[in-house]
mmCIF file of C-alpha atoms in Angstrom:
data_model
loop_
_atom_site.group_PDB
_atom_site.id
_atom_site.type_symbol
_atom_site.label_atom_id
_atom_site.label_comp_id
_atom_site.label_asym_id
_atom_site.label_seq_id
_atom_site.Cartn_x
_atom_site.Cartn_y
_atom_site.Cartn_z
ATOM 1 C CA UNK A 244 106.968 80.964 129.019
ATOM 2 C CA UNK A 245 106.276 80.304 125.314
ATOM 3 C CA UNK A 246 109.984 79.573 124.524
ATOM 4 C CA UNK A 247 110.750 77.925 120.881
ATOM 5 C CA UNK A 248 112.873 74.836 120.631
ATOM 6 C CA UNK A 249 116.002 74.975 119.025
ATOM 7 C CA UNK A 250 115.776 73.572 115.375
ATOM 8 C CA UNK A 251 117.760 70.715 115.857
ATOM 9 C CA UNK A 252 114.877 69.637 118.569
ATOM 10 C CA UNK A 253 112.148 70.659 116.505
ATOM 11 C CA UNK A 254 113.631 68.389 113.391
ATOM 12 C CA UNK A 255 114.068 65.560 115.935
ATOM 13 C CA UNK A 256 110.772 65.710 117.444
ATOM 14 C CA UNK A 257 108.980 65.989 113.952
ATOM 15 C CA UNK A 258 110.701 62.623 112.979
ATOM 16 C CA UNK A 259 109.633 60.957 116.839
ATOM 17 C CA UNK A 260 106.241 61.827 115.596
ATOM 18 C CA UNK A 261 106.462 59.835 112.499
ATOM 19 C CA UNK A 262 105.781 57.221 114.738
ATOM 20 C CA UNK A 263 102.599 58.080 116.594
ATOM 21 C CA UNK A 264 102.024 55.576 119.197
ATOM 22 C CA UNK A 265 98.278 54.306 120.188
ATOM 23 C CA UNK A 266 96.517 57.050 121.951
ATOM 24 C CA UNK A 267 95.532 56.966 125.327
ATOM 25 C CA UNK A 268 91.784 54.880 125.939
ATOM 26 C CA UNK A 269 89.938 57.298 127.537
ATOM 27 C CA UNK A 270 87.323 56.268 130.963
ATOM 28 C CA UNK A 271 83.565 56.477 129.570
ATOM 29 C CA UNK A 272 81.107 57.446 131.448
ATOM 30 C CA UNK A 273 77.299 58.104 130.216
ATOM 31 C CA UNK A 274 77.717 61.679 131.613
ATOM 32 C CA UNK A 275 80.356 62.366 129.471
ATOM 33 C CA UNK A 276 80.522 59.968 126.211
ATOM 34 C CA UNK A 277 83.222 62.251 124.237
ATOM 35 C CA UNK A 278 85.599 65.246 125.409
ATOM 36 C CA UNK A 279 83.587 67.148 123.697
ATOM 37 C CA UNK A 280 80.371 66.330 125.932
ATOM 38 C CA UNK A 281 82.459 67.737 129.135
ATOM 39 C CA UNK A 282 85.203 70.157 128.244
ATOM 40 C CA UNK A 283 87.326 71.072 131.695
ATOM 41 C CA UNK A 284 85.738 74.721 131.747
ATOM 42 C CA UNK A 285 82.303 73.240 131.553
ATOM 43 C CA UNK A 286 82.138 71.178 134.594
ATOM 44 C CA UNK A 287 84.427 73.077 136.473
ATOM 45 C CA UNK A 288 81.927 75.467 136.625
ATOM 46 C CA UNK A 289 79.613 74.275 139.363
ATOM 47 C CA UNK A 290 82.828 74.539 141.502
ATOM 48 C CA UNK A 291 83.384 78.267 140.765
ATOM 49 C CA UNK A 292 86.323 77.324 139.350
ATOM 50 C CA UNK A 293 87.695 79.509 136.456
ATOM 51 C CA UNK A 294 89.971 77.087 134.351
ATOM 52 C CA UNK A 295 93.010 77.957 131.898
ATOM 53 C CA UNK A 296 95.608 76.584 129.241
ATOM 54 C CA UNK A 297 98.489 78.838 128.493
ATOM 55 C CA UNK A 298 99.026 78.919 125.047
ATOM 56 C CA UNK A 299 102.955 78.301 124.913
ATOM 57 C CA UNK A 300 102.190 77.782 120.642
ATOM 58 C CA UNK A 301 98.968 79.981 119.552
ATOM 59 C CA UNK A 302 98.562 78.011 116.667
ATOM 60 C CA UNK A 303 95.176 77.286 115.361
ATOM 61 C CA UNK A 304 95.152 74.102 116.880
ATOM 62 C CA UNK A 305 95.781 75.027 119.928
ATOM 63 C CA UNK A 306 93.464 77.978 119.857
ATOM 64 C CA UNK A 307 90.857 75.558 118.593
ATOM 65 C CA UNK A 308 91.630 73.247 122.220
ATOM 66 C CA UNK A 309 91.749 76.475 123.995
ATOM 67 C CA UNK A 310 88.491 77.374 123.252
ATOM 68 C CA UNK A 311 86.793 74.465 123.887
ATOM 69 C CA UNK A 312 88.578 73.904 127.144
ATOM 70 C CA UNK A 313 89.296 76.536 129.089
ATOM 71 C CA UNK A 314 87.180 79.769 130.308
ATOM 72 C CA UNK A 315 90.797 81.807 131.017
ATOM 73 C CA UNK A 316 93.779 82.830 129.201
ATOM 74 C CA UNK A 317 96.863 83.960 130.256
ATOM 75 C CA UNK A 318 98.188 86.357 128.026
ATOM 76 C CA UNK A 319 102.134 86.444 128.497
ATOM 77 C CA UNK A 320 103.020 88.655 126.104
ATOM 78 C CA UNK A 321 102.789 92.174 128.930
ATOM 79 C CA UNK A 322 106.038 90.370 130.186
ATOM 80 C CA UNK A 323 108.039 93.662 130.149
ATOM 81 C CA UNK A 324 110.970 92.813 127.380
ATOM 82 C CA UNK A 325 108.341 91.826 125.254
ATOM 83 C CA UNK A 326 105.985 94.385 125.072
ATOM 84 C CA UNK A 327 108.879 97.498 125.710
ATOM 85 C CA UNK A 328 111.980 95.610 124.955
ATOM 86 C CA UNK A 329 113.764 99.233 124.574
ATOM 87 C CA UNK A 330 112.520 102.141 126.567
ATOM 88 C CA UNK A 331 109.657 103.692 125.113
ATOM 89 C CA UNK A 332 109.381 101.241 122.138
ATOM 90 C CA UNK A 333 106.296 99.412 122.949
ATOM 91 C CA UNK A 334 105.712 95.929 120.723
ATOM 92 C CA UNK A 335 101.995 95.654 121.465
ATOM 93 C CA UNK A 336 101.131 92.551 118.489
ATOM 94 C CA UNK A 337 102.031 89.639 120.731
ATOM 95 C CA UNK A 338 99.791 90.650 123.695
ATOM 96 C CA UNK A 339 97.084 92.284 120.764
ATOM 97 C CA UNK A 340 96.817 88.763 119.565
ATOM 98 C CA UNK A 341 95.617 86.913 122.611
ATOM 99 C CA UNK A 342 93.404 89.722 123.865
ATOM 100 C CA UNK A 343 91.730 89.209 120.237
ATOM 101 C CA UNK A 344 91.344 85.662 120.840
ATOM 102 C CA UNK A 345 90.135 86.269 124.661
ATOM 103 C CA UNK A 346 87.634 89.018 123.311
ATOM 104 C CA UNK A 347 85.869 86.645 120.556
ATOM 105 C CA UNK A 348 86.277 83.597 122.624
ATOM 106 C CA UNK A 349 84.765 85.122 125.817
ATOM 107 C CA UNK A 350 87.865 84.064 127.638
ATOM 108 C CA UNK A 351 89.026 85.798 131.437
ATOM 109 C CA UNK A 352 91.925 87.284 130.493
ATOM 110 C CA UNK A 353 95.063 87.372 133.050
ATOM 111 C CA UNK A 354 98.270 89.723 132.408
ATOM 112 C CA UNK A 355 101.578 87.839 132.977
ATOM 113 C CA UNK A 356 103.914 89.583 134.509
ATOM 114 C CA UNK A 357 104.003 93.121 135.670
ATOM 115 C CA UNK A 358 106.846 93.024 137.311
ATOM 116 C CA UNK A 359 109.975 89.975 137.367
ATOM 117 C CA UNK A 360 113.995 89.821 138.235
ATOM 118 C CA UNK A 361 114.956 86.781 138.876
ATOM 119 C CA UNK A 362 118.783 85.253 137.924
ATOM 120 C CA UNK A 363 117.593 82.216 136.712
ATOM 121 C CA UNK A 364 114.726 82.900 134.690
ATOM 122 C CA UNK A 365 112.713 86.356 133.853
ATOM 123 C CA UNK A 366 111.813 89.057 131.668
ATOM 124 C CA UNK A 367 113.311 91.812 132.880
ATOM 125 C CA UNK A 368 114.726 93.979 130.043
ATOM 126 C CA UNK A 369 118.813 95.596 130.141
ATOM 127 C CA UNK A 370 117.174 98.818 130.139
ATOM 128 C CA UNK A 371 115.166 98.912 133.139
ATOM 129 C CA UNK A 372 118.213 97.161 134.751
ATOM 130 C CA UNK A 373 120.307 100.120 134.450
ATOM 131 C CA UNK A 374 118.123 102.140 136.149
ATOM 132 C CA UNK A 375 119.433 102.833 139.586
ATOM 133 C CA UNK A 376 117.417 106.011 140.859
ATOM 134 C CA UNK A 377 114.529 105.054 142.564
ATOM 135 C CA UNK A 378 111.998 107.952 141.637
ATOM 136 C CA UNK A 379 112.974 107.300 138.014
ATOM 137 C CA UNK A 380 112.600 103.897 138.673
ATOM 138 C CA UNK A 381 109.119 104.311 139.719
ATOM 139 C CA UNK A 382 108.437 106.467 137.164
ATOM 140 C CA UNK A 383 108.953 104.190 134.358
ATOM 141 C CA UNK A 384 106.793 101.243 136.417
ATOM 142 C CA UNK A 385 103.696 103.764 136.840
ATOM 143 C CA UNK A 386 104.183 104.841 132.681
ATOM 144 C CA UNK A 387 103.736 100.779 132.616
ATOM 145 C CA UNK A 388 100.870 100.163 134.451
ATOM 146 C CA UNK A 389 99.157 103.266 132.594
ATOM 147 C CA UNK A 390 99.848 101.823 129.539
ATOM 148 C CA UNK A 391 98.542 98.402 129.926
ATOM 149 C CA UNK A 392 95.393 99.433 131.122
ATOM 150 C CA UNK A 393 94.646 102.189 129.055
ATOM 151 C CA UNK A 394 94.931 99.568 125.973
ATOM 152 C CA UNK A 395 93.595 96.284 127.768
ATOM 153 C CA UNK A 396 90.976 97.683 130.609
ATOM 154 C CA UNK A 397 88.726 94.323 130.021
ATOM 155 C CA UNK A 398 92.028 92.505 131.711
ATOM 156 C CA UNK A 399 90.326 90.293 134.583
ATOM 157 C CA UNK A 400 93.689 90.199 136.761
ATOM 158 C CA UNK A 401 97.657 90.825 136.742
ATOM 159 C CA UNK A 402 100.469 89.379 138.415
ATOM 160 C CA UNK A 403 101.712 92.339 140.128
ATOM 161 C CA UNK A 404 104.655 90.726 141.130
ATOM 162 C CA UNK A 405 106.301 87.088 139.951
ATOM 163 C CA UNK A 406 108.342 85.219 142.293
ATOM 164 C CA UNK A 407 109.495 87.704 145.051
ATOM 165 C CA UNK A 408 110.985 85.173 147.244
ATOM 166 C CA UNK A 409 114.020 83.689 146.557
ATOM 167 C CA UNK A 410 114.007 80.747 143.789
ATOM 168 C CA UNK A 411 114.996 77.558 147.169
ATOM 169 C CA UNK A 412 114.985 80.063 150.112
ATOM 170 C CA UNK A 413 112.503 82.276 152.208
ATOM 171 C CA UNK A 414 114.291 85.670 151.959
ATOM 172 C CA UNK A 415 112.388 88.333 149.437
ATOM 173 C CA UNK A 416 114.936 87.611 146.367
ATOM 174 C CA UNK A 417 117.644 90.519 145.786
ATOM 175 C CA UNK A 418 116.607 91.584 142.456
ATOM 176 C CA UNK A 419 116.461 95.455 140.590
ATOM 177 C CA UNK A 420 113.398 96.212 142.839
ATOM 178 C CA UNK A 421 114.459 95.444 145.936
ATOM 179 C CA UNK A 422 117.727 96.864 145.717
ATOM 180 C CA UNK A 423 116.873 100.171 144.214
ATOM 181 C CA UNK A 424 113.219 101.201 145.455
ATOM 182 C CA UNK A 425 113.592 99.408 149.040
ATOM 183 C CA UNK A 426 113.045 96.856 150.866
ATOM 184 C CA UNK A 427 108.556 97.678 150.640
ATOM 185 C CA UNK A 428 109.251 97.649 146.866
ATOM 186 C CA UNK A 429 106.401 94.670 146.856
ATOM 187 C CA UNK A 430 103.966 97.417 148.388
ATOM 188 C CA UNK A 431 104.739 100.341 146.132
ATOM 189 C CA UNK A 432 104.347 98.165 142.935
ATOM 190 C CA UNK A 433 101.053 97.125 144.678
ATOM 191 C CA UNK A 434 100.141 100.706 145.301
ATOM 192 C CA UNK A 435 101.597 101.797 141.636
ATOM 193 C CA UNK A 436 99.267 99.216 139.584
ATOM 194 C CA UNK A 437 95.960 99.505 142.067
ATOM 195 C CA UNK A 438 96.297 103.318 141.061
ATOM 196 C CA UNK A 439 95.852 102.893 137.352
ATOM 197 C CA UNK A 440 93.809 99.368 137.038
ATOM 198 C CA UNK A 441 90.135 99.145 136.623
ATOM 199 C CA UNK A 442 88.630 97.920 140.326
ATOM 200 C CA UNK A 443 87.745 94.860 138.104
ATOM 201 C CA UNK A 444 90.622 93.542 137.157
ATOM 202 C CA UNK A 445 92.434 91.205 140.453
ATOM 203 C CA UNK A 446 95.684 91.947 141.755
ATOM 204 C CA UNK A 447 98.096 89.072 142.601
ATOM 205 C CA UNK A 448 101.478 87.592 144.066
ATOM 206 C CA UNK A 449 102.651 84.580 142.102
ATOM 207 C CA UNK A 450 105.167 82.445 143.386
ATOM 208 C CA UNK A 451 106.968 79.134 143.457
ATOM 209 C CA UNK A 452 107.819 75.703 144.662
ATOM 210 C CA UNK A 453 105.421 76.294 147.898
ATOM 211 C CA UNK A 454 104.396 73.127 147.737
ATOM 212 C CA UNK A 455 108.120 71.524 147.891
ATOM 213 C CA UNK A 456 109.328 74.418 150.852
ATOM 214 C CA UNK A 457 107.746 75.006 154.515
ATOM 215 C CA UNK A 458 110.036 78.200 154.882
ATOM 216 C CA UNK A 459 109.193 79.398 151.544
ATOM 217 C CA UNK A 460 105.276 79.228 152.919
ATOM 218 C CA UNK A 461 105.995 80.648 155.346
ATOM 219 C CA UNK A 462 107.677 83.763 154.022
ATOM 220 C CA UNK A 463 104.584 83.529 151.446
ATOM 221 C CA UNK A 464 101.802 83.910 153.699
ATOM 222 C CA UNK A 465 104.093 86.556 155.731
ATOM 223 C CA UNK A 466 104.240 88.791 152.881
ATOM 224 C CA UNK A 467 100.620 88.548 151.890
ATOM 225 C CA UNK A 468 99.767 89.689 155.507
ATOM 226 C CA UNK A 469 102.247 92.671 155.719
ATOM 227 C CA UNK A 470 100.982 93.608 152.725
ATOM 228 C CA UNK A 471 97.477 93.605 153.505
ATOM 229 C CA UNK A 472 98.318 95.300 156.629
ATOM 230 C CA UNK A 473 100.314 98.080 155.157
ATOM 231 C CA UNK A 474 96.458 98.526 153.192
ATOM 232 C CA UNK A 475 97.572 97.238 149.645
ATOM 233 C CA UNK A 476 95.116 95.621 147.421
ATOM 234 C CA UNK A 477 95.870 92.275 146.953
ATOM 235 C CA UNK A 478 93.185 89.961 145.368
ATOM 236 C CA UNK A 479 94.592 86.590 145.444
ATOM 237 C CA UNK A 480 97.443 84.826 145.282
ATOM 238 C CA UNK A 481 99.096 82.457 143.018
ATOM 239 C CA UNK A 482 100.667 79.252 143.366
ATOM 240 C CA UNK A 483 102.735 78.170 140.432
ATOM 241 C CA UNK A 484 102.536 74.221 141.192
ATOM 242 C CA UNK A 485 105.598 73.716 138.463
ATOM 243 C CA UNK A 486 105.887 70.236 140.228
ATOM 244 C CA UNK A 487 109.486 69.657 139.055
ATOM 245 C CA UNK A 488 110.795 68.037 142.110
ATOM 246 C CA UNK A 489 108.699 64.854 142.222
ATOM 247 C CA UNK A 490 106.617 64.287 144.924
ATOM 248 C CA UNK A 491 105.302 67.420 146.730
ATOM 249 C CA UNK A 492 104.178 68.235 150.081
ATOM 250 C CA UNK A 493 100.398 67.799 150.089
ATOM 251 C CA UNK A 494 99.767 68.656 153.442
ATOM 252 C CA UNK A 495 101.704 71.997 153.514
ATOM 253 C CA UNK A 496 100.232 72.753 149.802
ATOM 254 C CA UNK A 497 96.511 72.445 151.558
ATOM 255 C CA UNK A 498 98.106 74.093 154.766
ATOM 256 C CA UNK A 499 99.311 76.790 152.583
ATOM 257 C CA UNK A 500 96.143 77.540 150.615
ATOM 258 C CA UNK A 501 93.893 77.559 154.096
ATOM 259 C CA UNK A 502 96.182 80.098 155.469
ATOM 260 C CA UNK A 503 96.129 82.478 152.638
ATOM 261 C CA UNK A 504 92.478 81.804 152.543
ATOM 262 C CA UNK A 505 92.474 82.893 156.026
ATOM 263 C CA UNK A 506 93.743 86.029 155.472
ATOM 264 C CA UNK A 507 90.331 87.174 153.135
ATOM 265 C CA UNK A 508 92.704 86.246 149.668
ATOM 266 C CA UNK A 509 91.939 83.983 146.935
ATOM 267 C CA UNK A 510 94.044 81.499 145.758
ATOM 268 C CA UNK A 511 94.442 80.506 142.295
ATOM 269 C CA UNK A 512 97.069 77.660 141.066
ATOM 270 C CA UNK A 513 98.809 79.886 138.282
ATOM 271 C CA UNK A 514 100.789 77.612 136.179
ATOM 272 C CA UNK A 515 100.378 73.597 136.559
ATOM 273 C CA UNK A 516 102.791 71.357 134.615
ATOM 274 C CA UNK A 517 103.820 68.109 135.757
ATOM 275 C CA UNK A 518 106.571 66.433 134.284
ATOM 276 C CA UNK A 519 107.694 62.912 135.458
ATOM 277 C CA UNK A 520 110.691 60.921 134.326
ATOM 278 C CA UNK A 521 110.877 58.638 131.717
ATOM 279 C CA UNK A 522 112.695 56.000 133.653
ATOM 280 C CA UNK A 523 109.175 56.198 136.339
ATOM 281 C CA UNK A 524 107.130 53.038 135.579
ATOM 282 C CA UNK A 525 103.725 53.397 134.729
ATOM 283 C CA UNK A 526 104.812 57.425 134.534
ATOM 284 C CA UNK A 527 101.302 58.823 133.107
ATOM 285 C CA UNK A 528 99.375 57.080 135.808
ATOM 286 C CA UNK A 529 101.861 58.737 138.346
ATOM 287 C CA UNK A 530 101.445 62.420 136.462
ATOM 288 C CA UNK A 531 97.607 61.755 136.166
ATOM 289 C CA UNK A 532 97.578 60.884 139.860
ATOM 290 C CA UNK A 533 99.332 64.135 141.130
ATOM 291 C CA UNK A 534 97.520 66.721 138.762
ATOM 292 C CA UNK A 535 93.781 64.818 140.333
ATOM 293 C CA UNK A 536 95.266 65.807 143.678
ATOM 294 C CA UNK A 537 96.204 69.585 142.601
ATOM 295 C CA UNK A 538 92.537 70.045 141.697
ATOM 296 C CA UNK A 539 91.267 67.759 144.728
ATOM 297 C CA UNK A 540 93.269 70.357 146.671
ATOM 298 C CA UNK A 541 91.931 73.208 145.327
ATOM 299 C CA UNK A 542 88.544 72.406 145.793
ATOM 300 C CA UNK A 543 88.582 71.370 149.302
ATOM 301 C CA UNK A 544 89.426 75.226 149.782
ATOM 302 C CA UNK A 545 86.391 77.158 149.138
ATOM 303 C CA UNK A 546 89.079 80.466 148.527
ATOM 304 C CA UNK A 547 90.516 78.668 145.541
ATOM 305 C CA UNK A 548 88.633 79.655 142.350
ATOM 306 C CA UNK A 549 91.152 79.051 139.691
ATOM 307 C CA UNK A 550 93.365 76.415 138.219
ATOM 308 C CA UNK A 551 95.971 77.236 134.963
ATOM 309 C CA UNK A 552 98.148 74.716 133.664
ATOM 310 C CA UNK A 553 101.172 75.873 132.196
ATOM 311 C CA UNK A 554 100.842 74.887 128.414
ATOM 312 C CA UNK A 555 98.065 72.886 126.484
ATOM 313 C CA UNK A 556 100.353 70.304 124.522
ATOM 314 C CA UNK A 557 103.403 67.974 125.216
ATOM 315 C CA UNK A 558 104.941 69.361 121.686
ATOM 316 C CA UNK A 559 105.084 72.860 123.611
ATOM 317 C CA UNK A 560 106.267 72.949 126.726
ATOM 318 C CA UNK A 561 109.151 75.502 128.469
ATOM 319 C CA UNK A 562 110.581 72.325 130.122
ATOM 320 C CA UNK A 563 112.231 71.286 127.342
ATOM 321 C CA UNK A 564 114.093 74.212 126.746
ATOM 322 C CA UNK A 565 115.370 73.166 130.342
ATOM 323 C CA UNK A 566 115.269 69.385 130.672
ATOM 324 C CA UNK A 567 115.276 68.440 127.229
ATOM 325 C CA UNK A 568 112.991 67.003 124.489
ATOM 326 C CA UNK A 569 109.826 64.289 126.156
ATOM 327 C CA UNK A 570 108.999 66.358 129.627
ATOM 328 C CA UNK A 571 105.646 65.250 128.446
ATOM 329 C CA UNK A 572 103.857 67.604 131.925
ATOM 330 C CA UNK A 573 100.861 68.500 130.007
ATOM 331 C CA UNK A 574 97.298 67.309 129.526
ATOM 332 C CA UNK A 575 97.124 66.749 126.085
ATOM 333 C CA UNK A 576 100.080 65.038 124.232
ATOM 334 C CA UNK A 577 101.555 66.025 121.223
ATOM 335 C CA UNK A 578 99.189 65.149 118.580
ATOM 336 C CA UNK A 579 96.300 67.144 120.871
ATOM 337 C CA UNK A 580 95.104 64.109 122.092
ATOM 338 C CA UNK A 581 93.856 63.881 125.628
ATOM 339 C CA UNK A 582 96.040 62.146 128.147
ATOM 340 C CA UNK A 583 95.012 59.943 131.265
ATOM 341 C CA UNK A 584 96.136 63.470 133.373
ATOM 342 C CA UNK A 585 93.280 65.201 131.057
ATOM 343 C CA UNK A 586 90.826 62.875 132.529
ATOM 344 C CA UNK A 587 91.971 62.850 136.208
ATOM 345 C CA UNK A 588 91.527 66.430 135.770
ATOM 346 C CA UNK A 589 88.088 66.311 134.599
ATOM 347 C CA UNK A 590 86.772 63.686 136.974
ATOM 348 C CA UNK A 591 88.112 65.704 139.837
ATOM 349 C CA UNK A 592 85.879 68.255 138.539
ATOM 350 C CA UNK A 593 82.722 66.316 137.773
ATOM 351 C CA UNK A 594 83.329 65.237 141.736
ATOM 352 C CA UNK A 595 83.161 68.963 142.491
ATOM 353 C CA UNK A 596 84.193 70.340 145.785
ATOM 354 C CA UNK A 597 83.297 68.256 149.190
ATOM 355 C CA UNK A 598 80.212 68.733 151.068
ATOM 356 C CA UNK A 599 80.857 71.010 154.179
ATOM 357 C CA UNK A 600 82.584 69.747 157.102
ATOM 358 C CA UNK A 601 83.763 67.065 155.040
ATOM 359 C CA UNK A 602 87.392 66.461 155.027
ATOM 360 C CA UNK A 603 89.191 66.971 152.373
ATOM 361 C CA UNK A 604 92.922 65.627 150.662
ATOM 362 C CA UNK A 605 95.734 66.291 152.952
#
């Protein structure tokens, strides 16, 4: 979400990190004597597996990671009220500068979001708020979507629409959309966006906390269906995996991916983080442990082709700006040094997907 800490954080942090503390003694293996002999992108690849770190600081640093890392970038900065934060005023240098990045990198480039209302957290500018007529409504979404991809055709996929469900239930959420355009609003921002993107560029549904709610699934996979029956385009869908509430489900995360799967849809994991509690013994082993089974997950489902975590360093992370300073969720800590996670990661990778008819983490 690329949030900035407040400066009295910031100062705090920079005098926690006058005292760096050992860094983490990476496994060795003669396939892979340095990081740099088996960046995450690299053996990910034999997998099909597309993989990204969302730049929540685009400093050169973390450009630098980035690019050695990852073969996708999610470029947040189409999030409506910051690219037209007043009607007709379009701010086009934050999502200029990633596409730049993306272009001379090579990176897969993924819009973030196209459409979001949500109480708790979104970007969903005042103006289009007070917009209660549905035609004009739609209006102003279609002069969006023509927009976007009339500037950024080379865009390899868009979340049409972020979080539709409600944030703990299995209802589609009562935002601006709904209420204004209908209770189809899903399928006519579907319909809206397929109409002016390239047949390239992937169409999605992101969406939360899955992994933590069998209802929630279930109105998931529901949606996808109706949509896909109604004869939208939908490409894949997305499965945030913020796992803020401890322990998930693995069994209905797997569950959940093979039934999406089943409906002809691939499934990407959107936005990893996993932040554990400081008060959790042995807490890095326990984060390294879960973000191995993410991957594990995702490539015992041959429909799964992509996995994004949510930030590349500890320094930056938009759980802070929620929980605090020392979430720590991330692969790489906050000098940009690789973390145990990092390497759970990676070996999950060099293990590659299981052979068929082999069973795979439940």
């Amino acid at each position: 979400m690329g949030w900035r800490l407040p400066t009295a954080v910031a100062v705090g942090m920079a005098l926690f990190a006058a005292c760096v503390p050992p860094a983490f003694d990476p496994p060795w293996s003669p396939r892979c004597p340095t990081v740099e002999a088996c960046p995450l992108a690299r053996v990910a690849r034999s997998s099909g597996v597309s993989v990204g770190l969302f730049p929540q600081d685009f400093g050169a640093e973390s450009q630098a990671v980035i690019a050695r890392e990852a073969n996708l970038i999610v470029n947040h900065g189409f999030s409506w009220s910051v690219i037209e934060p007043e009607r007709g005023q379009w701010n086009f240098g934050p999502a200029d500068a990633v596409d730049e990045f993306a272009r001379r990198t090579g990176l897969r480039e993924y819009g973030f979001h196209f459409a979001w209302d949500n109480d708790l957290i979104d970007d969903f500018p005042a103006w289009v708020g007070a917009i209660d007529d549905a035609d004009e409504l739609r209006s102003v979404i279609r002069e969006r979507a023509r927009v976007i991809f009339e500037r950024y055709p080379r865009l390899r996929g868009i979340d049409v629409i972020n979080e539709p469900i409600e944030t703990f239930g299995s209802s589609l959420y009562a935002n601006h959309f709904l209420r204004v355009l209908g209770p189809d609003y899903v399928a006519q921002l579907f319909a809206i966006v397929e109409a002016e993107a390239p047949r390239s560029t992937r169409l999605f549904v992101n969406e939360a906390f899955i992994e933590y709610n069998a209802a929630k699934a279930d109105a998931l996979v529901a949606l996808v269906a109706d949509l896909l029956d109604s004869g939208a385009r939908v490409d894949a869908v997305g499965l945030q995996t913020h796992l803020l509430l401890g322990e998930p489900d693995w069994t209905l995360f797997r569950r959940t991916m093979d039934r999406l799967a089943a409906l002809g849809v691939h499934v990407m994991v959107t936005e990893v983080d996993v932040p554990v509690a400081k008060t959790v013994a042995d807490r890095f082993a326990l984060q390294a442990q879960r973000y191995r089974r993410v991957v594990e997950t995702c490539l015992a489902v041959p429909a799964c082709d992509t996995v994004n975590v949510w930030g590349v360093d500890d320094a930056h992370t938009w759980l802070d700006s929620l929980f605090g300073p020392g979430t720590d969720p991330l692969l790489f800590d906050r000098w940009l040094r690789p973390k145990a996670s990092y390497f759970a990661v990676r070996d999950a990778f060099l293990v590659g997907r299981p052979a068929v008819g082999a069973p795979g983490p439940r």
